[in-house]
């Protein structure tokens, strides 16, 4: 299959959106930008079109898809009940990087939901995403447009790297604003449960509806036999080719430890890199040091791009600084821990 690559400029948006919508209506696959990461879109009410998403990504069939809506009316077609706390959070955070889990209506194929009776729904704020959904006339299933298990794509080039020849079209709308996937909240529980942390933080949600809890899979490695509530969270994720190790502690201790590990690796012929705050860039003795910027917010935006950059230069090991697990730091640490397979050195 030849993948058509279209870059948006100020004049061609409508033409490209219409072309993409025609592909989607015929059951094809189109990758498009959202404010979180690039999504791989298909008609979310067409089981056969969604099957192609699983095939292109190599995604296990029990890992359900998120349906993306372009206006709030579409929500009422695909879910059966919307609890009051969900309504309040929708008023506050949609359109935006928040996904809700609801009981699904009959028009949503069960294969799109990994066989569950619930459906995940998001209303993105990105203008291209909204226009594309409305032009297609149906909710779009749109998981991250990467090969399953790899870092999510935050630039169209990342999508091209993973999906070229496997999908019909890629719309290049530039770099994603947040760079980290949406916050997923299960609204089928009395107290809403965060299944995946994102840019809409627990603190922001609690300001609107009071108590919210994290699913255990958000912050720790589950033991054998334990099941996360979001089926996708049990799979290996965000994994670059290199071994990632997190080093946690005071800056002084972290720098000392990482530099000693780097010199050991160097002696053993390994190519090792570092991910750190901008202000610490000069403190590490490696040629391969990538910056997170200076906050968890900037780290979220560049994390997946950094992981892919290390792959491009075939790094063997990456040592990473850590962040406080509050606000957006929770989402960044969740992705970092998964990328590292929970290998953390406390110093
Ligand atoms: P992705 O869109 O690939 O970034 O991932 C979507 C995430 O949403 C996966 O971790 C899924 O397991 C989760 N998810 C989607 N639908 C549901 C659902 N009905 N219940 C729980 N988790 C879901
Ligand atoms: Mg994904």
mmCIF file of C-alpha atoms and ligand atoms in Angstrom:
data_model
loop_
_atom_site.group_PDB
_atom_site.id
_atom_site.type_symbol
_atom_site.label_atom_id
_atom_site.label_comp_id
_atom_site.label_asym_id
_atom_site.label_seq_id
_atom_site.Cartn_x
_atom_site.Cartn_y
_atom_site.Cartn_z
ATOM 1 C CA UNK A 1 0.000 0.000 0.000
ATOM 2 C CA UNK A 2 1.248 3.496 -0.784
ATOM 3 C CA UNK A 3 0.756 5.874 2.150
ATOM 4 C CA UNK A 4 -0.170 9.376 1.072
ATOM 5 C CA UNK A 5 1.585 12.047 3.176
ATOM 6 C CA UNK A 6 -0.124 15.449 3.366
ATOM 7 C CA UNK A 7 1.338 18.439 5.203
ATOM 8 C CA UNK A 8 -1.158 21.074 6.325
ATOM 9 C CA UNK A 9 -0.556 24.706 5.468
ATOM 10 C CA UNK A 10 -2.834 27.719 5.746
ATOM 11 C CA UNK A 11 -4.554 27.105 2.406
ATOM 12 C CA UNK A 12 -5.000 23.364 1.975
ATOM 13 C CA UNK A 13 -6.783 22.264 5.181
ATOM 14 C CA UNK A 14 -10.298 21.772 3.770
ATOM 15 C CA UNK A 15 -9.057 19.897 0.727
ATOM 16 C CA UNK A 16 -6.939 17.515 2.839
ATOM 17 C CA UNK A 17 -9.679 16.982 5.428
ATOM 18 C CA UNK A 18 -12.180 16.120 2.672
ATOM 19 C CA UNK A 19 -9.779 13.665 1.071
ATOM 20 C CA UNK A 20 -9.108 12.029 4.459
ATOM 21 C CA UNK A 21 -12.825 11.868 5.277
ATOM 22 C CA UNK A 22 -13.488 10.065 1.971
ATOM 23 C CA UNK A 23 -10.848 7.460 2.895
ATOM 24 C CA UNK A 24 -12.359 7.011 6.376
ATOM 25 C CA UNK A 25 -15.905 6.653 4.983
ATOM 26 C CA UNK A 26 -14.651 3.849 2.726
ATOM 27 C CA UNK A 27 -13.190 2.007 5.737
ATOM 28 C CA UNK A 28 -9.565 3.154 5.346
ATOM 29 C CA UNK A 29 -6.980 4.348 7.892
ATOM 30 C CA UNK A 30 -5.789 7.949 8.334
ATOM 31 C CA UNK A 31 -3.268 9.164 10.934
ATOM 32 C CA UNK A 32 -3.980 12.677 12.195
ATOM 33 C CA UNK A 33 -2.653 15.100 14.814
ATOM 34 C CA UNK A 34 -4.368 15.628 18.165
ATOM 35 C CA UNK A 35 -3.307 17.786 21.121
ATOM 36 C CA UNK A 36 -1.938 14.661 22.885
ATOM 37 C CA UNK A 37 -0.195 12.415 20.316
ATOM 38 C CA UNK A 38 -0.908 11.417 16.686
ATOM 39 C CA UNK A 39 -3.923 9.109 16.369
ATOM 40 C CA UNK A 40 -4.490 6.301 13.862
ATOM 41 C CA UNK A 41 -8.088 6.889 12.802
ATOM 42 C CA UNK A 42 -10.770 4.567 11.416
ATOM 43 C CA UNK A 43 -14.587 4.609 11.423
ATOM 44 C CA UNK A 44 -15.182 3.601 15.058
ATOM 45 C CA UNK A 45 -18.564 2.049 14.308
ATOM 46 C CA UNK A 46 -17.187 -0.212 11.575
ATOM 47 C CA UNK A 47 -15.632 -3.377 13.014
ATOM 48 C CA UNK A 48 -13.799 -4.233 9.770
ATOM 49 C CA UNK A 49 -12.195 -0.765 9.537
ATOM 50 C CA UNK A 50 -11.088 -1.035 13.183
ATOM 51 C CA UNK A 51 -9.659 -4.514 12.557
ATOM 52 C CA UNK A 52 -7.214 -2.822 10.169
ATOM 53 C CA UNK A 53 -5.996 -0.593 13.046
ATOM 54 C CA UNK A 54 -5.097 -3.684 15.083
ATOM 55 C CA UNK A 55 -3.306 -5.152 12.066
ATOM 56 C CA UNK A 56 -1.314 -1.994 11.211
ATOM 57 C CA UNK A 57 -0.200 -1.452 14.828
ATOM 58 C CA UNK A 58 0.298 -5.132 15.698
ATOM 59 C CA UNK A 59 -2.043 -4.405 18.628
ATOM 60 C CA UNK A 60 -3.408 -7.304 20.727
ATOM 61 C CA UNK A 61 -7.159 -7.693 20.056
ATOM 62 C CA UNK A 62 -8.106 -7.457 23.768
ATOM 63 C CA UNK A 63 -6.737 -3.884 23.958
ATOM 64 C CA UNK A 64 -9.783 -1.640 23.345
ATOM 65 C CA UNK A 65 -9.778 1.556 21.251
ATOM 66 C CA UNK A 66 -10.781 5.097 22.238
ATOM 67 C CA UNK A 67 -13.628 6.619 20.172
ATOM 68 C CA UNK A 68 -13.026 10.290 19.306
ATOM 69 C CA UNK A 69 -16.043 12.562 18.899
ATOM 70 C CA UNK A 70 -16.257 15.962 17.176
ATOM 71 C CA UNK A 71 -19.255 17.311 19.063
ATOM 72 C CA UNK A 72 -20.979 16.423 22.310
ATOM 73 C CA UNK A 73 -24.104 15.042 20.550
ATOM 74 C CA UNK A 74 -22.079 12.079 19.313
ATOM 75 C CA UNK A 75 -21.501 11.020 22.928
ATOM 76 C CA UNK A 76 -25.213 10.299 23.394
ATOM 77 C CA UNK A 77 -25.199 7.907 20.409
ATOM 78 C CA UNK A 78 -22.432 5.693 21.732
ATOM 79 C CA UNK A 79 -22.923 5.528 25.535
ATOM 80 C CA UNK A 80 -25.932 4.624 27.668
ATOM 81 C CA UNK A 81 -25.545 6.478 30.935
ATOM 82 C CA UNK A 82 -23.554 9.540 31.890
ATOM 83 C CA UNK A 83 -23.138 9.962 35.670
ATOM 84 C CA UNK A 84 -23.277 13.458 37.209
ATOM 85 C CA UNK A 85 -19.566 13.578 38.052
ATOM 86 C CA UNK A 86 -18.784 12.752 34.392
ATOM 87 C CA UNK A 87 -21.057 15.598 33.239
ATOM 88 C CA UNK A 88 -19.226 18.056 35.492
ATOM 89 C CA UNK A 89 -15.800 16.946 34.272
ATOM 90 C CA UNK A 90 -16.955 17.039 30.643
ATOM 91 C CA UNK A 91 -18.127 20.630 31.159
ATOM 92 C CA UNK A 92 -14.721 21.538 32.581
ATOM 93 C CA UNK A 93 -12.303 19.600 30.382
ATOM 94 C CA UNK A 94 -13.876 18.818 26.975
ATOM 95 C CA UNK A 95 -12.762 19.367 24.324
ATOM 96 C CA UNK A 96 -9.354 18.359 25.670
ATOM 97 C CA UNK A 97 -7.000 15.560 26.761
ATOM 98 C CA UNK A 98 -9.473 13.622 28.949
ATOM 99 C CA UNK A 99 -10.957 10.208 28.036
ATOM 100 C CA UNK A 100 -14.000 8.806 29.852
ATOM 101 C CA UNK A 101 -15.048 5.152 30.171
ATOM 102 C CA UNK A 102 -18.855 4.679 29.932
ATOM 103 C CA UNK A 103 -21.297 1.803 29.427
ATOM 104 C CA UNK A 104 -21.563 1.408 25.672
ATOM 105 C CA UNK A 105 -24.621 1.535 23.421
ATOM 106 C CA UNK A 106 -25.448 -1.203 20.902
ATOM 107 C CA UNK A 107 -24.115 0.673 17.885
ATOM 108 C CA UNK A 108 -20.525 0.316 19.132
ATOM 109 C CA UNK A 109 -19.099 -3.030 17.934
ATOM 110 C CA UNK A 110 -17.850 -5.103 20.849
ATOM 111 C CA UNK A 111 -14.616 -5.940 18.977
ATOM 112 C CA UNK A 112 -13.703 -2.215 19.084
ATOM 113 C CA UNK A 113 -13.967 -2.384 22.903
ATOM 114 C CA UNK A 114 -11.869 -5.518 23.381
ATOM 115 C CA UNK A 115 -15.073 -7.474 24.121
ATOM 116 C CA UNK A 116 -15.999 -5.220 27.088
ATOM 117 C CA UNK A 117 -19.455 -3.665 27.710
ATOM 118 C CA UNK A 118 -17.816 -0.287 28.172
ATOM 119 C CA UNK A 119 -16.436 2.223 25.672
ATOM 120 C CA UNK A 120 -13.691 4.855 26.006
ATOM 121 C CA UNK A 121 -14.624 8.281 24.572
ATOM 122 C CA UNK A 122 -12.621 11.480 24.019
ATOM 123 C CA UNK A 123 -13.488 14.858 22.497
ATOM 124 C CA UNK A 124 -10.161 16.291 21.258
ATOM 125 C CA UNK A 125 -9.503 20.030 21.117
ATOM 126 C CA UNK A 126 -7.102 19.960 18.152
ATOM 127 C CA UNK A 127 -8.815 21.791 15.257
ATOM 128 C CA UNK A 128 -7.700 19.332 12.558
ATOM 129 C CA UNK A 129 -8.908 16.387 14.632
ATOM 130 C CA UNK A 130 -12.294 18.014 15.263
ATOM 131 C CA UNK A 131 -12.780 18.927 11.592
ATOM 132 C CA UNK A 132 -11.801 15.451 10.436
ATOM 133 C CA UNK A 133 -14.221 13.718 12.826
ATOM 134 C CA UNK A 134 -17.091 15.980 11.772
ATOM 135 C CA UNK A 135 -16.292 15.591 8.055
ATOM 136 C CA UNK A 136 -16.273 11.795 8.473
ATOM 137 C CA UNK A 137 -19.669 11.934 10.167
ATOM 138 C CA UNK A 138 -18.854 9.176 12.685
ATOM 139 C CA UNK A 139 -16.818 8.817 15.880
ATOM 140 C CA UNK A 140 -13.254 7.835 14.949
ATOM 141 C CA UNK A 141 -11.416 5.064 16.759
ATOM 142 C CA UNK A 142 -7.921 6.487 17.101
ATOM 143 C CA UNK A 143 -5.247 4.806 19.212
ATOM 144 C CA UNK A 144 -1.766 6.280 19.142
ATOM 145 C CA UNK A 145 -0.382 5.912 15.592
ATOM 146 C CA UNK A 146 2.724 3.904 16.566
ATOM 147 C CA UNK A 147 3.672 0.253 16.302
ATOM 148 C CA UNK A 148 2.350 -1.422 19.462
ATOM 149 C CA UNK A 149 4.887 -1.257 22.288
ATOM 150 C CA UNK A 150 6.899 1.626 20.776
ATOM 151 C CA UNK A 151 6.920 5.240 22.028
ATOM 152 C CA UNK A 152 3.793 7.166 20.954
ATOM 153 C CA UNK A 153 4.225 9.511 17.964
ATOM 154 C CA UNK A 154 4.320 13.239 18.687
ATOM 155 C CA UNK A 155 5.441 14.255 15.165
ATOM 156 C CA UNK A 156 4.218 13.135 11.710
ATOM 157 C CA UNK A 157 7.721 11.764 10.978
ATOM 158 C CA UNK A 158 7.313 9.326 13.888
ATOM 159 C CA UNK A 159 4.077 8.067 12.307
ATOM 160 C CA UNK A 160 5.778 7.764 8.938
ATOM 161 C CA UNK A 161 8.593 5.747 10.528
ATOM 162 C CA UNK A 162 6.162 3.209 12.025
ATOM 163 C CA UNK A 163 3.229 3.212 9.577
ATOM 164 C CA UNK A 164 4.568 3.929 6.084
ATOM 165 C CA UNK A 165 3.084 1.385 3.645
ATOM 166 C CA UNK A 166 0.569 0.127 6.229
ATOM 167 C CA UNK A 167 -2.075 2.890 6.202
ATOM 168 C CA UNK A 168 -3.784 5.048 3.566
ATOM 169 C CA UNK A 169 -2.807 8.545 4.677
ATOM 170 C CA UNK A 170 -0.860 10.631 7.201
ATOM 171 C CA UNK A 171 -1.871 14.233 7.900
ATOM 172 C CA UNK A 172 1.096 16.282 9.102
ATOM 173 C CA UNK A 173 -0.159 18.995 11.451
ATOM 174 C CA UNK A 174 3.172 19.664 13.183
ATOM 175 C CA UNK A 175 4.247 18.763 16.699
ATOM 176 C CA UNK A 176 1.593 17.774 19.282
ATOM 177 C CA UNK A 177 0.953 20.267 22.109
ATOM 178 C CA UNK A 178 1.090 17.920 25.123
ATOM 179 C CA UNK A 179 3.106 14.972 23.772
ATOM 180 C CA UNK A 180 1.625 12.541 26.275
ATOM 181 C CA UNK A 181 -1.604 10.540 25.904
ATOM 182 C CA UNK A 182 -4.952 11.558 27.455
ATOM 183 C CA UNK A 183 -5.947 11.053 31.077
ATOM 184 C CA UNK A 184 -8.324 8.042 31.156
ATOM 185 C CA UNK A 185 -11.057 8.059 33.823
ATOM 186 C CA UNK A 186 -13.423 5.188 34.514
ATOM 187 C CA UNK A 187 -16.862 6.728 35.137
ATOM 188 C CA UNK A 188 -18.562 3.354 35.643
ATOM 189 C CA UNK A 189 -17.270 3.303 39.255
ATOM 190 C CA UNK A 190 -18.954 5.310 42.026
ATOM 191 C CA UNK A 191 -15.695 7.127 42.758
ATOM 192 C CA UNK A 192 -14.059 7.862 39.367
ATOM 193 C CA UNK A 193 -10.825 5.922 38.832
ATOM 194 C CA UNK A 194 -7.866 7.236 36.821
ATOM 195 C CA UNK A 195 -6.677 4.349 34.647
ATOM 196 C CA UNK A 196 -3.969 6.362 32.893
ATOM 197 C CA UNK A 197 -2.592 9.735 34.097
ATOM 198 C CA UNK A 198 -2.222 12.561 31.554
ATOM 199 C CA UNK A 199 -2.212 16.325 31.148
ATOM 200 C CA UNK A 200 -5.530 16.676 33.020
ATOM 201 C CA UNK A 201 -4.182 15.857 36.465
ATOM 202 C CA UNK A 202 -5.783 14.228 39.515
ATOM 203 C CA UNK A 203 -5.485 17.598 41.259
ATOM 204 C CA UNK A 204 -7.414 19.346 38.437
ATOM 205 C CA UNK A 205 -10.148 16.672 38.432
ATOM 206 C CA UNK A 206 -10.524 16.720 42.226
ATOM 207 C CA UNK A 207 -11.016 20.491 42.129
ATOM 208 C CA UNK A 208 -14.226 19.852 40.171
ATOM 209 C CA UNK A 209 -15.697 16.658 41.666
ATOM 210 C CA UNK A 210 -13.865 15.886 44.905
ATOM 211 C CA UNK A 211 -12.318 12.462 45.495
ATOM 212 C CA UNK A 212 -10.728 10.587 42.587
ATOM 213 C CA UNK A 213 -8.489 7.525 42.904
ATOM 214 C CA UNK A 214 -5.689 6.001 40.804
ATOM 215 C CA UNK A 215 -5.890 2.424 39.556
ATOM 216 C CA UNK A 216 -2.922 0.552 41.092
ATOM 217 C CA UNK A 217 -1.471 -0.094 37.600
ATOM 218 C CA UNK A 218 -0.815 3.659 37.272
ATOM 219 C CA UNK A 219 1.991 3.771 39.812
ATOM 220 C CA UNK A 220 3.236 0.233 40.345
ATOM 221 C CA UNK A 221 4.074 -2.992 38.593
ATOM 222 C CA UNK A 222 1.197 -5.442 39.078
ATOM 223 C CA UNK A 223 2.028 -8.903 40.352
ATOM 224 C CA UNK A 224 1.358 -12.064 38.364
ATOM 225 C CA UNK A 225 -2.394 -12.638 37.955
ATOM 226 C CA UNK A 226 -3.410 -9.044 38.865
ATOM 227 C CA UNK A 227 -5.327 -7.291 36.072
ATOM 228 C CA UNK A 228 -5.259 -3.544 35.320
ATOM 229 C CA UNK A 229 -8.671 -1.973 34.598
ATOM 230 C CA UNK A 230 -7.398 -0.597 31.283
ATOM 231 C CA UNK A 231 -6.473 -3.784 29.423
ATOM 232 C CA UNK A 232 -3.750 -1.953 27.467
ATOM 233 C CA UNK A 233 -1.814 -1.104 30.626
ATOM 234 C CA UNK A 234 -0.650 -4.709 31.025
ATOM 235 C CA UNK A 235 1.365 -4.634 27.810
ATOM 236 C CA UNK A 236 4.954 -3.520 27.390
ATOM 237 C CA UNK A 237 4.824 0.135 26.425
ATOM 238 C CA UNK A 238 6.859 3.094 25.267
ATOM 239 C CA UNK A 239 9.814 0.748 24.951
ATOM 240 C CA UNK A 240 12.752 1.961 22.887
ATOM 241 C CA UNK A 241 15.533 -0.437 21.850
ATOM 242 C CA UNK A 242 17.819 0.794 24.650
ATOM 243 C CA UNK A 243 17.626 -0.319 28.279
ATOM 244 C CA UNK A 244 16.224 2.573 30.316
ATOM 245 C CA UNK A 245 17.148 2.977 33.992
ATOM 246 C CA UNK A 246 15.654 5.696 36.238
ATOM 247 C CA UNK A 247 17.917 7.201 38.888
ATOM 248 C CA UNK A 248 16.057 8.924 41.705
ATOM 249 C CA UNK A 249 17.405 11.128 44.517
ATOM 250 C CA UNK A 250 19.017 14.520 45.157
ATOM 251 C CA UNK A 251 20.619 16.098 42.064
ATOM 252 C CA UNK A 252 24.074 15.688 43.576
ATOM 253 C CA UNK A 253 23.594 11.960 44.242
ATOM 254 C CA UNK A 254 21.899 11.320 40.904
ATOM 255 C CA UNK A 255 24.687 13.009 38.910
ATOM 256 C CA UNK A 256 27.368 11.117 40.851
ATOM 257 C CA UNK A 257 25.620 7.749 40.359
ATOM 258 C CA UNK A 258 24.884 8.246 36.665
ATOM 259 C CA UNK A 259 28.437 9.375 35.935
ATOM 260 C CA UNK A 260 29.845 6.319 37.697
ATOM 261 C CA UNK A 261 27.486 4.030 35.704
ATOM 262 C CA UNK A 262 28.486 5.829 32.489
ATOM 263 C CA UNK A 263 32.180 5.243 33.088
ATOM 264 C CA UNK A 264 31.578 1.552 33.853
ATOM 265 C CA UNK A 265 29.525 1.204 30.644
ATOM 266 C CA UNK A 266 32.239 2.983 28.666
ATOM 267 C CA UNK A 267 34.813 0.472 29.932
ATOM 268 C CA UNK A 268 32.501 -2.350 28.858
ATOM 269 C CA UNK A 269 32.141 -0.905 25.348
ATOM 270 C CA UNK A 270 28.513 0.163 25.810
ATOM 271 C CA UNK A 271 27.060 3.308 24.260
ATOM 272 C CA UNK A 272 25.117 5.009 27.070
ATOM 273 C CA UNK A 273 23.087 8.216 27.146
ATOM 274 C CA UNK A 274 21.269 10.422 29.646
ATOM 275 C CA UNK A 275 17.902 12.245 29.829
ATOM 276 C CA UNK A 276 17.965 15.143 32.256
ATOM 277 C CA UNK A 277 16.732 18.616 33.114
ATOM 278 C CA UNK A 278 18.069 21.400 30.873
ATOM 279 C CA UNK A 279 19.925 22.911 33.829
ATOM 280 C CA UNK A 280 21.877 19.650 34.383
ATOM 281 C CA UNK A 281 22.912 19.047 30.752
ATOM 282 C CA UNK A 282 26.581 19.884 31.331
ATOM 283 C CA UNK A 283 26.942 17.723 34.461
ATOM 284 C CA UNK A 284 26.976 14.330 32.706
ATOM 285 C CA UNK A 285 30.013 12.685 31.118
ATOM 286 C CA UNK A 286 28.373 11.345 27.971
ATOM 287 C CA UNK A 287 28.198 12.533 24.371
ATOM 288 C CA UNK A 288 24.554 11.521 24.267
ATOM 289 C CA UNK A 289 22.640 13.742 26.676
ATOM 290 C CA UNK A 290 19.073 14.860 25.808
ATOM 291 C CA UNK A 291 17.130 17.534 27.645
ATOM 292 C CA UNK A 292 13.697 17.297 29.264
ATOM 293 C CA UNK A 293 13.457 21.075 29.500
ATOM 294 C CA UNK A 294 13.156 22.226 33.089
ATOM 295 C CA UNK A 295 9.751 20.953 34.217
ATOM 296 C CA UNK A 296 7.483 17.919 34.064
ATOM 297 C CA UNK A 297 5.340 19.817 31.528
ATOM 298 C CA UNK A 298 8.204 20.257 29.071
ATOM 299 C CA UNK A 299 9.369 16.694 29.791
ATOM 300 C CA UNK A 300 5.942 15.370 28.729
ATOM 301 C CA UNK A 301 6.241 17.156 25.433
ATOM 302 C CA UNK A 302 9.681 15.787 24.467
ATOM 303 C CA UNK A 303 9.824 12.413 26.235
ATOM 304 C CA UNK A 304 8.717 10.173 23.341
ATOM 305 C CA UNK A 305 10.752 12.143 20.809
ATOM 306 C CA UNK A 306 13.838 11.707 23.011
ATOM 307 C CA UNK A 307 13.251 7.954 23.267
ATOM 308 C CA UNK A 308 13.002 7.716 19.471
ATOM 309 C CA UNK A 309 16.152 9.846 19.042
ATOM 310 C CA UNK A 310 18.107 7.386 21.208
ATOM 311 C CA UNK A 311 16.854 4.564 18.958
ATOM 312 C CA UNK A 312 18.046 6.432 15.865
ATOM 313 C CA UNK A 313 21.617 6.441 17.174
ATOM 314 C CA UNK A 314 21.444 2.853 18.524
ATOM 315 C CA UNK A 315 22.140 3.658 22.165
ATOM 316 C CA UNK A 316 22.489 0.610 24.460
ATOM 317 C CA UNK A 317 21.528 2.218 27.782
ATOM 318 C CA UNK A 318 19.800 5.410 28.880
ATOM 319 C CA UNK A 319 19.893 6.792 32.430
ATOM 320 C CA UNK A 320 17.091 9.194 33.247
ATOM 321 C CA UNK A 321 16.441 11.717 35.998
ATOM 322 C CA UNK A 322 13.001 11.448 37.648
ATOM 323 C CA UNK A 323 10.157 13.846 38.559
ATOM 324 C CA UNK A 324 7.916 14.323 41.576
ATOM 325 C CA UNK A 325 4.768 12.225 41.166
ATOM 326 C CA UNK A 326 2.374 15.146 41.478
ATOM 327 C CA UNK A 327 0.451 17.092 38.819
ATOM 328 C CA UNK A 328 1.801 16.296 35.309
ATOM 329 C CA UNK A 329 4.810 14.622 36.972
ATOM 330 C CA UNK A 330 2.512 11.650 37.654
ATOM 331 C CA UNK A 331 1.897 11.119 33.919
ATOM 332 C CA UNK A 332 5.547 11.632 32.991
ATOM 333 C CA UNK A 333 6.723 9.186 35.674
ATOM 334 C CA UNK A 334 4.083 6.625 34.622
ATOM 335 C CA UNK A 335 5.488 6.645 31.050
ATOM 336 C CA UNK A 336 9.116 6.702 32.237
ATOM 337 C CA UNK A 337 8.581 3.772 34.634
ATOM 338 C CA UNK A 338 6.931 1.736 31.891
ATOM 339 C CA UNK A 339 9.689 2.613 29.407
ATOM 340 C CA UNK A 340 12.207 1.479 32.038
ATOM 341 C CA UNK A 341 10.325 -1.724 32.872
ATOM 342 C CA UNK A 342 10.238 -0.321 36.461
ATOM 343 C CA UNK A 343 14.050 -0.366 36.810
ATOM 344 C CA UNK A 344 14.684 2.412 39.361
ATOM 345 C CA UNK A 345 17.870 3.063 41.354
ATOM 346 C CA UNK A 346 17.296 5.146 44.509
ATOM 347 C CA UNK A 347 20.362 7.066 45.640
HETATM 348 P P1 LIG B 1 -4.155 4.208 23.105
HETATM 349 O O1 LIG B 1 -5.333 4.838 22.483
HETATM 350 O O2 LIG B 1 -3.469 3.187 22.275
HETATM 351 O O3 LIG B 1 -3.175 5.223 23.596
HETATM 352 O O4 LIG B 1 -4.656 3.417 24.380
HETATM 353 C C1 LIG B 1 -5.959 3.390 24.837
HETATM 354 C C2 LIG B 1 -5.992 2.917 26.263
HETATM 355 O O5 LIG B 1 -7.355 3.003 26.713
HETATM 356 C C3 LIG B 1 -5.560 1.478 26.459
HETATM 357 O O6 LIG B 1 -4.733 1.349 27.599
HETATM 358 C C4 LIG B 1 -6.875 0.768 26.679
HETATM 359 O O7 LIG B 1 -6.737 -0.405 27.439
HETATM 360 C C5 LIG B 1 -7.715 1.828 27.383
HETATM 361 N N1 LIG B 1 -9.150 1.579 27.185
HETATM 362 C C6 LIG B 1 -9.841 1.736 26.038
HETATM 363 N N2 LIG B 1 -11.135 1.345 26.195
HETATM 364 C C7 LIG B 1 -11.270 0.961 27.478
HETATM 365 C C8 LIG B 1 -12.355 0.459 28.264
HETATM 366 N N3 LIG B 1 -13.563 0.270 27.732
HETATM 367 N N4 LIG B 1 -12.110 0.160 29.564
HETATM 368 C C9 LIG B 1 -10.882 0.343 30.099
HETATM 369 N N5 LIG B 1 -9.812 0.803 29.405
HETATM 370 C C10 LIG B 1 -9.996 1.114 28.114
HETATM 371 MG MG1 LIG B 2 -0.976 3.791 22.607
#
